Coordinates of N, CA and C and ligand atoms in Angstrom, one line a residue:
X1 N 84.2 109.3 83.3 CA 85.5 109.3 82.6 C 86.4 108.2 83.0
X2 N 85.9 107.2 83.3 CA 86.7 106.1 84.1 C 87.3 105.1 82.6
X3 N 86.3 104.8 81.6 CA 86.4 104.1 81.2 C 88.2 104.1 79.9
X4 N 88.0 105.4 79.8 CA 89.5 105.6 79.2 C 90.9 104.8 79.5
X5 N 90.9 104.8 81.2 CA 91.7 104.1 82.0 C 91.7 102.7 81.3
X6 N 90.7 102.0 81.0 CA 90.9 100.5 81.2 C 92.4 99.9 80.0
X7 N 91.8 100.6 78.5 CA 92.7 99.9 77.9 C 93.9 99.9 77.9
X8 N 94.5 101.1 78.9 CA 95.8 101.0 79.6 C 96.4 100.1 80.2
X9 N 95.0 99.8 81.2 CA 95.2 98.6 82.4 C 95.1 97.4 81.5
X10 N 95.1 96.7 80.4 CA 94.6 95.9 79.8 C 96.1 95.8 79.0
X11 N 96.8 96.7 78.6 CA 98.0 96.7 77.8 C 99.0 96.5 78.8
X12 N 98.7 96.9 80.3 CA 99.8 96.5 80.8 C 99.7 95.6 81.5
X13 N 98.8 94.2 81.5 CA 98.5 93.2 82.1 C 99.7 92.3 80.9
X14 N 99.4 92.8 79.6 CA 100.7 91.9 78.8 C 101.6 92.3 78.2
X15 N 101.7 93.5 78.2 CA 103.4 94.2 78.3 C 103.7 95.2 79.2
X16 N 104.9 95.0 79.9 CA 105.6 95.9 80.5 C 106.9 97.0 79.5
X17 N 106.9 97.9 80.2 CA 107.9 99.1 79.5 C 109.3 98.4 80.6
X18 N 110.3 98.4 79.6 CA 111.6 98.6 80.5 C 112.6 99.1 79.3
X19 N 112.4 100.2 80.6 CA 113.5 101.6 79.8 C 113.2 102.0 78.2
X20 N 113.7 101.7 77.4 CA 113.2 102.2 75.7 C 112.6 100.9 74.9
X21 N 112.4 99.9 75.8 CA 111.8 98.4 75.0 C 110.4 97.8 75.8
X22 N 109.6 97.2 75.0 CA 108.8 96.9 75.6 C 109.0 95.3 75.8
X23 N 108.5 95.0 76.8 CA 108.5 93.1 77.1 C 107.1 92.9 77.5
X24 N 107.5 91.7 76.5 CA 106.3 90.6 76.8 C 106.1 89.6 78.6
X25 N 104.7 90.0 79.4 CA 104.9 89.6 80.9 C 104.9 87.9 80.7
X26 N 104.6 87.5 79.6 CA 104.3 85.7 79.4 C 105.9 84.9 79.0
X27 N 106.2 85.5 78.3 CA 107.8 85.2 77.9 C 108.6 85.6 77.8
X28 N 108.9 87.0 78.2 CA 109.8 87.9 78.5 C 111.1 88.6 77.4
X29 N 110.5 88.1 76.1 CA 111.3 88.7 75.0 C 110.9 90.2 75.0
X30 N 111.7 90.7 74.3 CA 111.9 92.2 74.5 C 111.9 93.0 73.3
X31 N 111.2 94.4 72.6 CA 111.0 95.1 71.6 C 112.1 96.3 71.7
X32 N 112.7 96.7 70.9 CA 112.9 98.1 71.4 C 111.9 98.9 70.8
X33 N 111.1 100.4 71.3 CA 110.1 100.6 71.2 C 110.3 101.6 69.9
X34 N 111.6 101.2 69.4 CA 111.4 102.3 68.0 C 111.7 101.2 67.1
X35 N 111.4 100.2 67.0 CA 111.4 98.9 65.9 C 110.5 99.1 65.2
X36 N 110.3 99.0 64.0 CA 108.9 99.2 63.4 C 108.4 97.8 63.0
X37 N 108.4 97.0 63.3 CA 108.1 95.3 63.1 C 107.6 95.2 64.1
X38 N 106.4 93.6 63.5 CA 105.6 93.3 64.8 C 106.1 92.9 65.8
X39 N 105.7 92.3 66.7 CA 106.4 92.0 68.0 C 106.9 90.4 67.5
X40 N 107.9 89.9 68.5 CA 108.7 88.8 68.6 C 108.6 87.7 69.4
X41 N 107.4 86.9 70.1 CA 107.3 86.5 71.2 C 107.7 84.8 71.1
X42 N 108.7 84.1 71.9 CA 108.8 83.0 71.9 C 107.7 82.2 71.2
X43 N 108.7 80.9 71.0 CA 107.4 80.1 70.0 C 106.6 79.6 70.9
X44 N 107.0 79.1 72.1 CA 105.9 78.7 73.5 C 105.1 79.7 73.8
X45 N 105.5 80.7 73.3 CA 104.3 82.3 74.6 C 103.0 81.8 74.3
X46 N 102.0 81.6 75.1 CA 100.9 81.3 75.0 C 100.2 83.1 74.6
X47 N 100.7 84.2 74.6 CA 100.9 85.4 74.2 C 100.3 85.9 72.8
X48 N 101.3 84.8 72.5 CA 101.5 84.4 70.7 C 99.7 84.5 70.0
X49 N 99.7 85.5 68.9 CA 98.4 85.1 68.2 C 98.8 85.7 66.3
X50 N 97.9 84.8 65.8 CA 98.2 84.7 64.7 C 98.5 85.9 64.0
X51 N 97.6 86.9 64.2 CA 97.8 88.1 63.7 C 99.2 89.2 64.6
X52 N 100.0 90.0 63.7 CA 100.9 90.4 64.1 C 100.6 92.1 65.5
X53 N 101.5 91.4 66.3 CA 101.5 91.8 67.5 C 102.2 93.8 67.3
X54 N 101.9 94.7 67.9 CA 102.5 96.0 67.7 C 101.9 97.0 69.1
X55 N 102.9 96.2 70.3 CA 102.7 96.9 71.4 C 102.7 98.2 71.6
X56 N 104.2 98.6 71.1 CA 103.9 100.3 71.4 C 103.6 100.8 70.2
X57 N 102.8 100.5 68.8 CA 102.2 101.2 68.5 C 100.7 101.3 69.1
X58 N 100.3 100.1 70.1 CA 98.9 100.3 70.9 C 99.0 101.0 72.0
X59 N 100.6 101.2 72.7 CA 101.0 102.1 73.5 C 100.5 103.7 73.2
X60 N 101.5 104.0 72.0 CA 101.2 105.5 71.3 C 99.5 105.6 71.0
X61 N 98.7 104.7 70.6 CA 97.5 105.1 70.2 C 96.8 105.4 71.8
X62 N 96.9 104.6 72.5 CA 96.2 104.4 73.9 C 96.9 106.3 74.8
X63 N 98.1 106.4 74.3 CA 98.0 107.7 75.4 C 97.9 108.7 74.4
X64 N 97.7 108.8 73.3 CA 97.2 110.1 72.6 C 95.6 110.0 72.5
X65 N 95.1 109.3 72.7 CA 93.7 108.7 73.1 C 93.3 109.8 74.6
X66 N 94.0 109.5 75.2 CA 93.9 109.8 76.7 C 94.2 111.5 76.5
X67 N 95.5 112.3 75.7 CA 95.6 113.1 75.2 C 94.5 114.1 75.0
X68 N 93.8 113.4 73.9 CA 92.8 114.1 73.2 C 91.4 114.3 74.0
X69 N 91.3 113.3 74.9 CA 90.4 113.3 76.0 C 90.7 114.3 77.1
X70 N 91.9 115.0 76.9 CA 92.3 116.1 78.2 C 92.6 115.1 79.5
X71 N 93.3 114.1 79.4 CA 93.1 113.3 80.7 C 95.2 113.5 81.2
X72 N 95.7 114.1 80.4 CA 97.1 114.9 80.4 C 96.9 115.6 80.6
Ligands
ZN1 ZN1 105.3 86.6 74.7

């Protein structure tokens, strides 16, 4: 049951939570986590990919994931 862990560790390698917004660790722009638009990341963030970005919606899927696995 290890492997549930990772894509947590993998979401938080490129966003961090601070307080009700999520930030990007590459360019440090900031979401609030009840935006419903994709993410915003500098036009330099190497971050940046073509398809549109939705941190804490991979946040919400990732711990209701873990949820349903009884890992709460
Ligand atoms: Zn960025």
């Amino acid at each position: 049951m290890s492997v549930p862990y990772l894509p947590l560790e993998a979401w938080n390698k490129r966003w961090a939570l601070d307080g009700a917004q999520v930030r990007c660790k590459l360019c440090g722009h900031v979401q609030d986590l009840t935006q419903a638009g994709a993410f915003c990341h500098a036009l330099s963030c190497k971050a940046r990919t073509l398809e549109a970005q939705y941190p804490s919606h991979e946040l919400a899927a990732l711990l209701q994931q873990k949820i349903q696995l009884g890992l709460f």
